[in-house]
Amino acid sequence: MKMLKRILLIWSAIGMISSSVLAAETKLALVIPSTIDDLAWSQAMYQGIKDAQTELGADKLTFEVSERLWNAVDAGAAIRQYALKGFNIIIAHGAQYQSLLADIAPDFPKTSFAYGTGFNTPEPNIFAYDPHAQEGAYLLGMLAGLTTRSGIIGLVGPIKAGDAIKYNKGFEQGVMSVNSKAKVRVAYTGSFGDLVAAGEIARTHIKAGADVLTGTSQQTVGAINVVAEKEGLVWLSSDMDQKSIAPKTVLAAQVYNFKNVILNIVKNRASGVYGGKHLELSFANGGLILNFNDAIIGIAPKNAREKILAAKEKIIDGSLKIELN
Amino acid sequence: MLSEIIIGIIAAAIPLSITFVLVGIGEMFNQRAGVFNLGAEGIMMVGAFLGFYVEYIMKSGPGSSFLGMIAAIAVGSLMGAVMAVTCVNFKAEQGIAGIALFMLGWGVAGMLFRVYIGGTTSIVGLKALDIPFLNSIPVLGAILFSHNIMVYITLVIIPLSWYLLNRTAWGLKVKAVGTAPRAADTMGVKVDRIRFQCVVIGGAMAGLAGAYLSICQTHIYADNITAGRGFIAVALVYFGKWKPTGILWGALLFSLAHSFQRSIQVYGIDFPYEIAVMFPYILVIAVLAISGSSRIMAPTMLGRPYYREQRD
């Protein structure tokens, strides 16, 4: 009888602990280089967290955001403060924060840190998330190659690093897969947030004959408006669907769905894993979404959508590989 | 083909330079009077937002664009007045006050955007105009006669500001209070009043330059739209030796360098892009270093408050 009582006591204690773990509120902090309404990289993550919160319940996941922390020193101070305040998950949304997290994470072993784009997890409590930008870029490249009439495609890049390299490589391969005569011209602003410079590069591309343009990072909103000034030109967007700015210009978009990254981190923490994992966003796991703008998709050749969707299936089943080297 | 590229580079540089010219001319007035305003960047951000917002709520059109610019001038003047009260009346350290104004402007513009707009959206703005007949002149037509109207207004502002500074009694007072305020004071010139007026003019021009970015160049407002252009304009005042034409040439040279490096990239010329994007800054530093006489031309009391009751 005593034995039975003991087992029941232990069982109920375990039950109480586990239910308290599940019922406990997860506090998440997001540190971003720009703002939550940049209609690009930072807003995509903000949206992902909100979607995850909707799925888990507002009482299960709460979050705070610190914006405009592109400066590593300021970002480091914010990250440390969040950790000291007892936040469970701290997301530093940018590849530039990797070394910063590697420095801070050992001081807070029970806090999960995450950054991306990246794959290195230098500490056991750091997650790295990695959107396969090249996958959507390949499909958008196909659309560009099929749609261009001038045979010149302009790419507005931020800084030649991380996501931008993957996007550009995937995009160029996509163009070449359907239109080997087309030229993809790449120009960088040297910044992630200089939308005036992005607009000027778009203008230069257009003067040089480009009729299909694309680009990455938050600065692209400046380029889209320049493209929208002239009829018959189209823009292909990445990170988020940017057609709200120019509904008659944005032909298709690759959208990062960060919700799964957040859910994954929360789930891992519940099972006692605080980091050390490389979380990928791909078409196969729903981390990437391809949107067509149905209002203007008629600009592209009739069979373009079918060809692109067929290629997407090949990317998902692994029969189509995109080279990054 | 090459001539087309060269024409394209020059044509692209002209609208690009307008932001620097507008801020630079305004900054020239306040520096000539002895006050430097590092807050121009923050004023530009608020001007960019307000100009955008006025057009946004009025549902676009040229009339609303101009109203937006007037609103930007008004808010720029107001922020200039804040700077003037701080540095001219209360004699605060100008560099620190300028940085504080920059931070204030950045924060206020971002907050107002979040509250009143809530997300990235675009306006019609002022677009480039092809001036009939003139735009068909070979070479010159493409370079000079296919820009938005603010480009031409700015080209009128340059000789006007020269005239104001060099051919009016007020301009003489401005130069006097920036160079020898004690002497000006003994001659009956109200030093603080002239300085106050100049800082307000500088603010108004910075506000207008911000609105130029959102209404004429991008047709959008986004956080940090100015991306350091206000600070570059302050440097171009030194570059231009505190003269309107000098500032114009400096702005054109800097913009040409930018336009050139973008064309190098777009036309696929094999050149490291990292060096290409640095090129305009290297050029400005090099020209500043070569023209070492800049300091001689500087207003001698630049950055120094005037204490009427103290001996020099």
XYZ file of C-alpha atoms in Angstrom:
637
model
C 0.000 0.000 0.000
C 2.847 2.330 0.922
C 4.517 1.483 -2.342
C 1.320 2.320 -4.269
C 1.025 5.672 -2.451
C 4.617 6.496 -3.342
C 4.056 5.667 -7.016
C 0.886 7.789 -7.070
C 2.711 10.687 -5.393
C 5.611 10.511 -7.844
C 3.209 10.152 -10.766
C 1.156 13.182 -9.744
C 4.346 15.208 -9.158
C 5.597 14.350 -12.651
C 2.156 15.204 -14.008
C 2.173 18.579 -12.298
C 5.676 19.408 -13.540
C 4.995 18.374 -17.126
C 1.654 20.175 -17.258
C 3.310 23.274 -15.839
C 5.989 23.039 -18.549
C 3.350 22.752 -21.281
C 1.147 25.399 -19.761
C 4.055 27.753 -19.105
C 4.274 30.922 -21.090
C 7.158 31.108 -23.540
C 8.640 34.571 -23.671
C 10.260 35.401 -26.960
C 12.301 38.450 -27.915
C 13.002 39.517 -31.472
C 15.934 41.749 -32.389
C 15.798 43.075 -35.946
C 18.011 45.331 -38.045
C 15.159 47.331 -39.584
C 11.487 47.596 -38.624
C 8.489 45.288 -38.372
C 6.871 47.031 -41.334
C 9.766 46.917 -43.821
C 7.735 44.608 -46.072
C 10.777 42.345 -46.358
C 13.183 40.397 -44.151
C 12.219 41.760 -40.710
C 8.480 41.861 -41.344
C 8.582 38.263 -42.580
C 9.934 37.121 -39.187
C 7.541 39.355 -37.265
C 4.657 37.844 -39.226
C 5.998 34.342 -38.550
C 6.030 34.984 -34.795
C 2.498 36.385 -34.897
C 1.305 33.333 -36.835
C 2.999 31.027 -34.326
C 1.359 32.944 -31.491
C -2.043 32.520 -33.129
C -1.423 28.781 -33.383
C -0.085 28.298 -29.848
C -2.353 30.796 -28.118
C -1.612 34.304 -26.911
C -1.179 33.042 -23.338
C 1.399 30.440 -24.400
C 3.660 32.655 -26.469
C 4.294 36.307 -25.758
C 6.890 38.411 -27.504
C 8.665 41.734 -27.557
C 10.515 43.364 -30.426
C 13.540 45.667 -30.609
C 13.864 47.385 -33.973
C 16.640 49.213 -35.873
C 19.427 47.275 -34.181
C 21.665 46.814 -37.215
C 24.547 47.995 -35.064
C 26.056 44.927 -33.353
C 26.967 46.811 -30.156
C 23.393 48.030 -29.613
C 22.001 44.643 -30.594
C 24.317 42.923 -28.100
C 23.108 45.151 -25.269
C 19.469 44.418 -26.120
C 20.043 40.665 -26.395
C 21.801 40.555 -23.022
C 19.012 42.580 -21.409
C 16.364 40.244 -22.754
C 18.311 37.243 -21.443
C 18.659 38.849 -18.005
C 14.923 39.581 -17.944
C 14.261 35.860 -18.326
C 13.153 35.616 -21.939
C 13.199 31.969 -23.062
C 13.885 32.485 -26.751
C 15.854 35.350 -28.264
C 15.917 35.689 -32.019
C 18.578 37.915 -33.537
C 17.304 38.182 -37.071
C 20.354 38.456 -39.261
C 23.529 36.602 -40.212
C 25.554 39.469 -38.754
C 24.519 38.528 -35.215
C 26.137 35.060 -35.241
C 29.373 35.965 -33.452
C 27.432 38.159 -31.025
C 25.281 35.200 -29.972
C 28.320 32.943 -29.715
C 29.674 35.433 -27.185
C 26.475 35.857 -25.142
C 24.893 32.381 -25.256
C 27.352 30.607 -22.875
C 26.312 33.021 -20.091
C 22.652 31.953 -20.370
C 22.599 28.175 -20.945
C 18.838 27.838 -20.320
C 17.967 30.513 -22.868
C 17.590 29.578 -26.520
C 19.132 31.933 -29.050
C 18.523 31.854 -32.776
C 19.889 33.678 -35.800
C 19.713 33.412 -39.561
C 20.562 33.106 -42.352
C 23.121 30.619 -41.083
C 23.891 26.991 -40.428
C 26.593 27.104 -37.730
C 25.460 26.500 -34.177
C 28.557 27.471 -32.185
C 26.883 26.831 -28.798
C 24.416 24.130 -27.686
C 21.765 26.782 -27.016
C 21.949 28.461 -30.433
C 19.645 27.580 -33.306
C 20.529 28.622 -36.855
C 17.737 29.035 -39.381
C 18.382 28.917 -43.044
C 15.868 29.915 -45.722
C 16.714 28.145 -48.968
C 16.478 31.422 -50.871
C 17.893 29.711 -53.926
C 14.784 27.513 -54.328
C 12.278 30.308 -54.811
C 14.906 32.322 -56.642
C 15.272 29.516 -59.180
C 11.522 29.515 -59.832
C 11.391 33.313 -60.051
C 14.372 33.135 -62.399
C 12.422 30.753 -64.625
C 9.523 33.206 -64.649
C 11.900 36.060 -65.495
C 13.518 34.077 -68.310
C 10.146 33.189 -69.782
C 8.673 36.688 -69.404
C 11.492 38.966 -70.576
C 11.129 40.445 -74.047
C 14.329 42.445 -74.076
C 16.391 39.505 -72.857
C 17.857 41.675 -70.087
C 16.998 41.044 -66.438
C 18.118 43.370 -63.675
C 18.985 42.262 -60.151
C 19.202 44.816 -57.333
C 21.398 43.350 -54.617
C 22.155 44.669 -51.127
C 25.555 43.346 -49.985
C 27.192 40.345 -51.579
C 26.690 38.027 -48.616
C 24.477 35.323 -47.108
C 20.968 35.258 -48.443
C 21.735 37.553 -51.379
C 24.377 35.195 -52.788
C 22.042 32.205 -52.536
C 19.205 34.168 -54.112
C 21.332 35.467 -56.968
C 22.810 32.059 -57.782
C 19.421 30.359 -57.751
C 17.890 33.137 -59.820
C 20.575 33.041 -62.521
C 20.272 29.255 -62.815
C 16.507 29.547 -63.119
C 16.814 32.095 -65.930
C 19.371 29.987 -67.796
C 17.246 26.849 -67.484
C 14.561 28.366 -69.727
C 16.314 31.139 -71.646
C 20.027 30.674 -72.226
C 20.241 33.869 -74.305
C 18.986 36.122 -71.522
C 21.415 38.281 -69.595
C 21.153 38.698 -65.816
C 22.847 41.897 -64.708
C 23.615 42.212 -61.012
C 24.374 45.447 -59.159
C 24.726 45.976 -55.417
C 23.938 49.052 -53.360
C 26.391 48.140 -50.588
C 23.593 48.500 -48.026
C 20.506 46.634 -46.852
C 18.366 49.684 -46.177
C 19.225 52.384 -48.732
C 15.996 52.423 -50.729
C 16.997 55.529 -52.692
C 20.130 53.757 -53.922
C 18.074 50.641 -54.715
C 15.729 52.835 -56.741
C 18.656 54.381 -58.597
C 20.072 50.977 -59.455
C 16.662 49.889 -60.733
C 16.542 53.043 -62.861
C 19.983 52.281 -64.287
C 18.939 48.698 -65.041
C 15.843 49.969 -66.854
C 17.895 52.432 -68.910
C 20.194 49.543 -69.811
C 17.209 47.647 -71.211
C 15.985 45.471 -68.343
C 12.255 44.724 -68.428
C 12.146 42.202 -65.560
C 13.753 43.124 -62.253
C 14.205 41.490 -58.889
C 16.145 41.904 -55.680
C 16.405 41.123 -51.985
C 16.384 42.871 -48.581
C 14.315 45.710 -47.143
C 15.689 48.288 -49.573
C 13.809 46.742 -52.512
C 10.652 48.732 -51.761
C 12.521 51.698 -53.246
C 13.279 49.767 -56.418
C 9.741 48.456 -56.886
C 8.293 51.956 -57.097
C 10.790 52.916 -59.774
C 9.872 49.815 -61.782
C 6.177 50.636 -61.343
C 6.689 54.059 -62.963
C 6.896 52.477 -66.407
C 4.240 50.240 -67.892
C 5.173 46.796 -69.056
C 7.973 46.251 -66.548
C 7.672 43.646 -63.821
C 9.246 42.974 -60.451
C 9.728 39.607 -58.758
C 9.853 39.894 -54.979
C 11.501 37.893 -52.256
C 11.164 37.564 -48.461
C 7.555 38.804 -48.549
C 4.852 39.292 -51.132
C 5.340 42.962 -51.999
C 2.455 43.333 -54.415
C 0.611 45.650 -52.014
C 3.059 48.418 -53.035
C 2.665 47.918 -56.779
C -0.204 45.537 -57.642
C 0.340 45.932 -61.389
C 4.091 45.389 -61.232
C 4.880 42.587 -58.779
C 4.350 39.440 -60.834
C 5.288 36.780 -58.294
C 6.894 36.414 -54.897
C 8.896 34.025 -52.784
C 7.593 34.300 -49.201
C 9.524 33.173 -46.120
C 7.197 31.408 -43.701
C 9.050 31.708 -40.394
C 6.127 30.337 -38.357
C 7.506 26.810 -38.568
C 10.905 27.953 -37.306
C 9.308 29.439 -34.199
C 7.109 26.397 -33.573
C 10.133 24.175 -34.032
C 12.176 26.082 -31.455
C 9.284 26.057 -28.947
C 8.811 22.307 -29.488
C 12.522 21.605 -29.100
C 12.641 23.544 -25.852
C 9.660 21.591 -24.494
C 11.657 18.398 -25.061
C 14.727 19.858 -23.366
C 16.674 20.844 -26.475
C 17.817 24.452 -26.188
C 19.646 24.762 -29.479
C 22.339 23.148 -31.582
C 20.075 22.594 -34.570
C 20.107 23.906 -38.117
C 16.503 24.709 -39.073
C 15.873 24.891 -42.791
C 13.102 26.699 -44.638
C 12.313 25.040 -47.925
C 9.382 24.298 -50.196
C 9.476 20.719 -48.927
C 8.793 21.683 -45.299
C 6.506 24.652 -45.986
C 9.100 27.211 -44.999
C 8.920 28.771 -48.442
C 5.794 29.766 -50.335
C 5.507 30.816 -53.975
C 2.781 33.356 -54.791
C 1.701 34.406 -58.273
C -0.077 37.696 -58.829
C -3.151 36.393 -60.647
C -4.190 39.897 -61.730
C -1.173 40.268 -64.025
C 0.115 36.733 -64.544
C -1.159 37.065 -68.127
C 2.011 39.061 -68.876
C 3.950 35.794 -68.673
C 3.608 33.117 -71.379
C 0.584 30.838 -70.957
C 2.485 27.754 -69.873
C 4.850 29.604 -67.505
C 2.934 28.788 -64.336
C 2.736 25.057 -65.184
C 6.452 24.874 -65.974
C 7.329 26.624 -62.723
C 5.027 24.481 -60.602
C 6.506 21.369 -62.210
C 9.999 22.586 -61.320
C 8.826 23.304 -57.777
C 7.697 19.688 -57.430
C 11.115 18.555 -58.632
C 12.782 20.761 -56.022
C 10.537 19.238 -53.354
C 11.213 15.631 -54.365
C 14.940 16.348 -54.692
C 15.257 15.587 -58.396
C 16.155 19.213 -59.150
C 19.256 20.444 -57.345
C 20.351 24.059 -57.321
C 24.101 24.537 -57.202
C 25.436 27.087 -54.751
C 29.146 26.658 -55.440
C 26.583 52.654 -77.064
C 29.375 54.241 -74.995
C 28.003 57.740 -75.561
C 24.558 56.528 -74.446
C 26.059 55.126 -71.252
C 27.906 58.386 -70.562
C 24.764 60.441 -71.170
C 22.849 58.050 -68.911
C 25.431 58.454 -66.130
C 25.263 62.262 -66.248
C 21.472 62.338 -66.587
C 21.080 60.040 -63.568
C 23.488 62.116 -61.463
C 21.471 65.339 -61.736
C 18.312 64.304 -59.818
C 20.520 62.410 -57.383
C 22.483 65.558 -56.553
C 19.390 67.646 -55.727
C 19.047 66.255 -52.189
C 22.636 67.205 -51.397
C 22.275 70.652 -52.975
C 19.113 71.479 -51.017
C 20.509 70.396 -47.651
C 23.917 71.828 -48.501
C 22.598 75.290 -49.380
C 20.576 75.414 -46.155
C 23.545 74.207 -44.138
C 25.709 76.792 -45.886
C 23.548 79.594 -44.487
C 23.713 78.366 -40.907
C 27.426 77.589 -41.126
C 28.138 80.988 -42.650
C 26.400 82.441 -39.597
C 28.570 80.324 -37.287
C 26.283 77.364 -36.473
C 26.720 73.870 -37.824
C 23.713 71.610 -37.688
C 24.396 67.880 -37.662
C 20.679 67.379 -37.081
C 19.959 67.985 -40.779
C 19.641 64.214 -41.259
C 16.887 63.990 -38.624
C 15.094 67.021 -40.053
C 15.203 65.373 -43.475
C 13.553 62.247 -42.066
C 10.679 64.221 -40.559
C 10.363 66.255 -43.773
C 10.331 63.057 -45.803
C 7.589 61.620 -43.634
C 5.410 64.725 -43.490
C 5.718 65.414 -47.223
C 4.741 61.819 -47.910
C 1.913 61.898 -45.372
C 0.296 65.067 -46.715
C 0.190 63.616 -50.217
C -0.989 60.275 -48.835
C -3.992 61.738 -46.990
C -4.862 64.018 -49.902
C -4.923 60.993 -52.213
C -2.110 62.152 -54.495
C -1.847 64.574 -57.405
C 0.629 67.375 -58.180
C -1.210 69.834 -55.889
C -0.905 67.533 -52.928
C 2.773 66.917 -53.743
C 3.467 70.634 -53.503
C 1.430 70.894 -50.315
C 3.499 68.034 -48.959
C 6.658 69.953 -49.727
C 5.318 73.091 -48.058
C 4.473 71.015 -44.979
C 8.003 69.612 -45.033
C 9.452 73.133 -45.227
C 7.254 74.162 -42.279
C 8.263 71.245 -40.092
C 11.899 71.698 -41.116
C 11.699 75.348 -40.046
C 10.189 74.303 -36.745
C 12.970 71.786 -36.100
C 15.497 74.387 -37.188
C 13.968 76.741 -34.605
C 14.405 74.055 -31.946
C 18.081 73.780 -32.912
C 18.404 77.568 -32.900
C 16.836 77.966 -29.461
C 19.167 75.264 -28.133
C 22.391 76.483 -29.693
C 21.906 80.183 -30.338
C 19.804 81.221 -27.349
C 20.952 78.646 -24.801
C 24.480 78.318 -26.278
C 24.489 74.522 -26.118
C 27.315 72.544 -27.706
C 26.350 72.483 -31.398
C 27.700 69.042 -32.273
C 25.882 67.314 -29.424
C 22.644 69.251 -30.022
C 22.801 68.320 -33.715
C 23.239 64.626 -32.968
C 20.350 64.817 -30.482
C 18.163 66.474 -33.123
C 19.099 63.748 -35.599
C 18.067 61.037 -33.117
C 14.873 62.924 -32.288
C 13.971 63.288 -35.956
C 14.644 59.632 -36.680
C 12.501 58.532 -33.752
C 9.656 60.979 -34.390
C 9.446 60.183 -38.112
C 9.439 56.442 -37.429
C 6.825 56.740 -34.702
C 4.513 58.944 -36.784
C 4.850 56.557 -39.708
C 3.900 53.612 -37.484
C 0.922 55.442 -35.962
C -0.507 57.194 -39.022
C 0.446 54.929 -41.941
C 1.148 51.575 -40.317
C 2.918 49.884 -43.217
C 4.812 50.390 -46.437
C 2.658 52.051 -49.044
C 3.319 54.290 -52.024
C 2.118 57.609 -53.438
C 2.070 59.001 -56.975
C 4.540 61.778 -56.177
C 6.174 64.060 -58.697
C 7.470 62.210 -61.713
C 10.046 63.182 -64.310
C 8.760 65.496 -67.041
C 9.911 65.458 -70.630
C 9.998 69.148 -71.539
C 8.613 69.430 -75.092
C 11.116 70.357 -77.843
C 13.977 70.878 -75.384
C 14.147 67.204 -74.470
C 14.754 66.333 -78.121
C 17.973 68.383 -78.322
C 20.761 65.868 -78.928
C 22.749 64.984 -75.774
C 21.597 68.018 -73.742
C 17.935 67.036 -74.010
C 18.467 63.719 -72.221
C 20.814 65.249 -69.660
C 18.948 68.424 -68.741
C 15.334 68.300 -69.828
C 13.855 65.055 -68.529
C 13.695 65.589 -64.787
C 11.040 66.286 -62.181
C 10.149 69.903 -61.530
C 12.044 70.075 -58.236
C 15.302 69.738 -60.171
C 14.548 72.987 -62.018
C 13.336 74.729 -58.853
C 16.606 73.786 -57.166
C 18.594 75.144 -60.091
C 16.812 78.463 -59.470
C 17.501 78.287 -55.724
C 21.280 78.165 -56.310
C 21.692 81.633 -57.928
C 19.048 83.013 -55.578
C 20.998 81.899 -52.536
C 24.200 83.297 -54.058
C 22.444 86.628 -54.582
C 21.023 86.591 -51.069
C 24.423 85.915 -49.546
C 26.556 88.204 -51.689
C 24.344 91.025 -52.900
C 22.051 91.871 -49.996
C 22.581 93.612 -46.656
C 21.194 90.562 -44.906
C 23.797 88.333 -46.585
C 26.541 90.654 -45.419
C 25.234 90.406 -41.863
C 25.195 86.593 -42.136
C 28.853 86.544 -43.140
C 29.709 89.069 -40.455
C 28.135 87.145 -37.580
C 29.927 83.976 -38.687
C 33.304 85.639 -38.983
C 33.416 88.580 -36.588
C 30.310 88.603 -34.410
C 31.779 91.102 -31.933
C 32.436 93.605 -34.709
C 28.992 92.964 -36.183
C 27.434 93.517 -32.775
C 29.199 96.837 -32.317
C 27.819 97.843 -35.719
C 24.305 97.163 -34.461
C 23.777 93.747 -36.047
C 21.709 91.455 -33.843
C 23.998 88.411 -33.900
C 21.641 85.925 -32.284
C 18.725 86.996 -34.442
C 20.672 86.538 -37.690
C 22.013 83.177 -36.507
C 18.504 82.114 -35.515
C 17.159 83.030 -38.955
C 19.925 81.097 -40.695
C 19.404 77.939 -38.638
C 15.674 78.106 -39.428
C 16.470 78.455 -43.151
C 18.827 75.492 -42.887
C 16.054 73.449 -41.245
C 13.534 74.453 -43.917
C 15.889 73.364 -46.699
C 16.630 70.055 -44.950
C 12.882 69.428 -44.586
C 12.407 70.145 -48.292
C 15.275 67.809 -49.180
C 13.635 65.048 -47.176
C 10.332 65.587 -48.979
C 12.238 65.491 -52.281
C 13.411 61.981 -51.392
C 9.943 60.660 -50.543
C 7.850 62.596 -53.078
C 10.141 62.866 -56.099
C 12.673 60.056 -55.865
C 11.080 57.040 -54.198
C 7.322 57.820 -53.937
C 7.422 55.977 -50.651
C 8.375 56.496 -47.038
C 10.388 53.901 -45.157
C 12.490 53.946 -42.038
C 15.892 55.579 -42.512
C 14.991 56.779 -45.999
C 17.796 59.352 -45.877
C 20.529 56.739 -45.258
C 23.162 59.288 -44.223
C 22.595 61.820 -47.007
C 22.194 64.653 -44.499
C 25.650 64.008 -43.069
C 27.160 63.788 -46.541
C 25.580 67.154 -47.376
C 27.212 68.698 -44.299
C 30.568 67.420 -45.568
C 29.809 68.817 -49.023
C 29.465 72.308 -47.519
C 33.132 72.070 -46.500
C 33.887 70.613 -49.913
C 32.112 73.520 -51.612
C 33.940 76.089 -49.459
C 30.664 77.546 -48.164
C 29.641 78.769 -51.636
C 26.430 77.764 -53.468
C 28.262 76.945 -56.685
C 30.916 74.990 -54.792
C 28.199 72.941 -53.115
C 26.554 72.329 -56.486
C 29.810 71.057 -57.996
C 30.512 68.931 -54.950
C 27.038 67.411 -55.060
C 27.324 66.803 -58.801
C 30.753 65.206 -58.466
C 29.588 62.928 -55.656
C 26.419 61.978 -57.549
C 28.332 61.423 -60.782
C 30.673 59.088 -58.941
C 27.672 57.183 -57.582
C 26.002 57.061 -60.965
C 29.270 55.893 -62.518
C 29.774 53.055 -60.039
C 26.186 51.856 -60.544
C 26.649 51.819 -64.294
C 29.900 49.872 -63.938
C 27.952 47.197 -62.115
C 24.845 47.210 -64.304
C 26.783 46.985 -67.570
C 28.748 44.067 -66.187
C 32.205 45.703 -66.301
C 34.519 43.380 -64.416
C 35.370 45.403 -61.335
C 34.958 44.508 -57.619
C 31.637 45.991 -56.509
C 32.986 46.643 -53.002
C 35.470 49.117 -54.441
C 32.867 50.534 -56.813
C 30.490 51.464 -53.946
C 33.388 53.046 -52.037
C 34.467 55.106 -55.024
C 32.310 58.247 -54.389
C 33.517 58.484 -50.793
C 37.158 57.943 -51.741
C 36.789 60.641 -54.370
C 35.349 63.174 -51.925
C 38.059 62.430 -49.340
C 40.744 62.764 -51.997
C 39.399 66.096 -53.261
C 39.048 67.393 -49.691
C 42.627 66.368 -48.937
C 43.969 68.000 -52.082
C 42.053 71.236 -51.566
C 43.685 71.856 -48.191
C 42.737 75.523 -48.199
C 39.167 74.701 -47.064
C 39.818 75.684 -43.478
C 41.015 79.109 -44.583
C 37.656 79.718 -46.239
C 35.678 78.553 -43.206
C 33.679 81.051 -41.129
C 36.098 81.718 -38.296
C 33.450 81.527 -35.565
C 31.894 78.308 -36.876
C 30.694 76.220 -33.966
C 31.328 78.895 -31.354
C 28.397 80.529 -29.542
C 28.426 84.284 -29.168
C 28.396 85.676 -25.601
C 27.569 89.342 -25.789
C 28.594 90.029 -22.224
C 32.000 88.317 -22.410
C 35.306 89.606 -23.693
C 36.857 87.624 -26.575
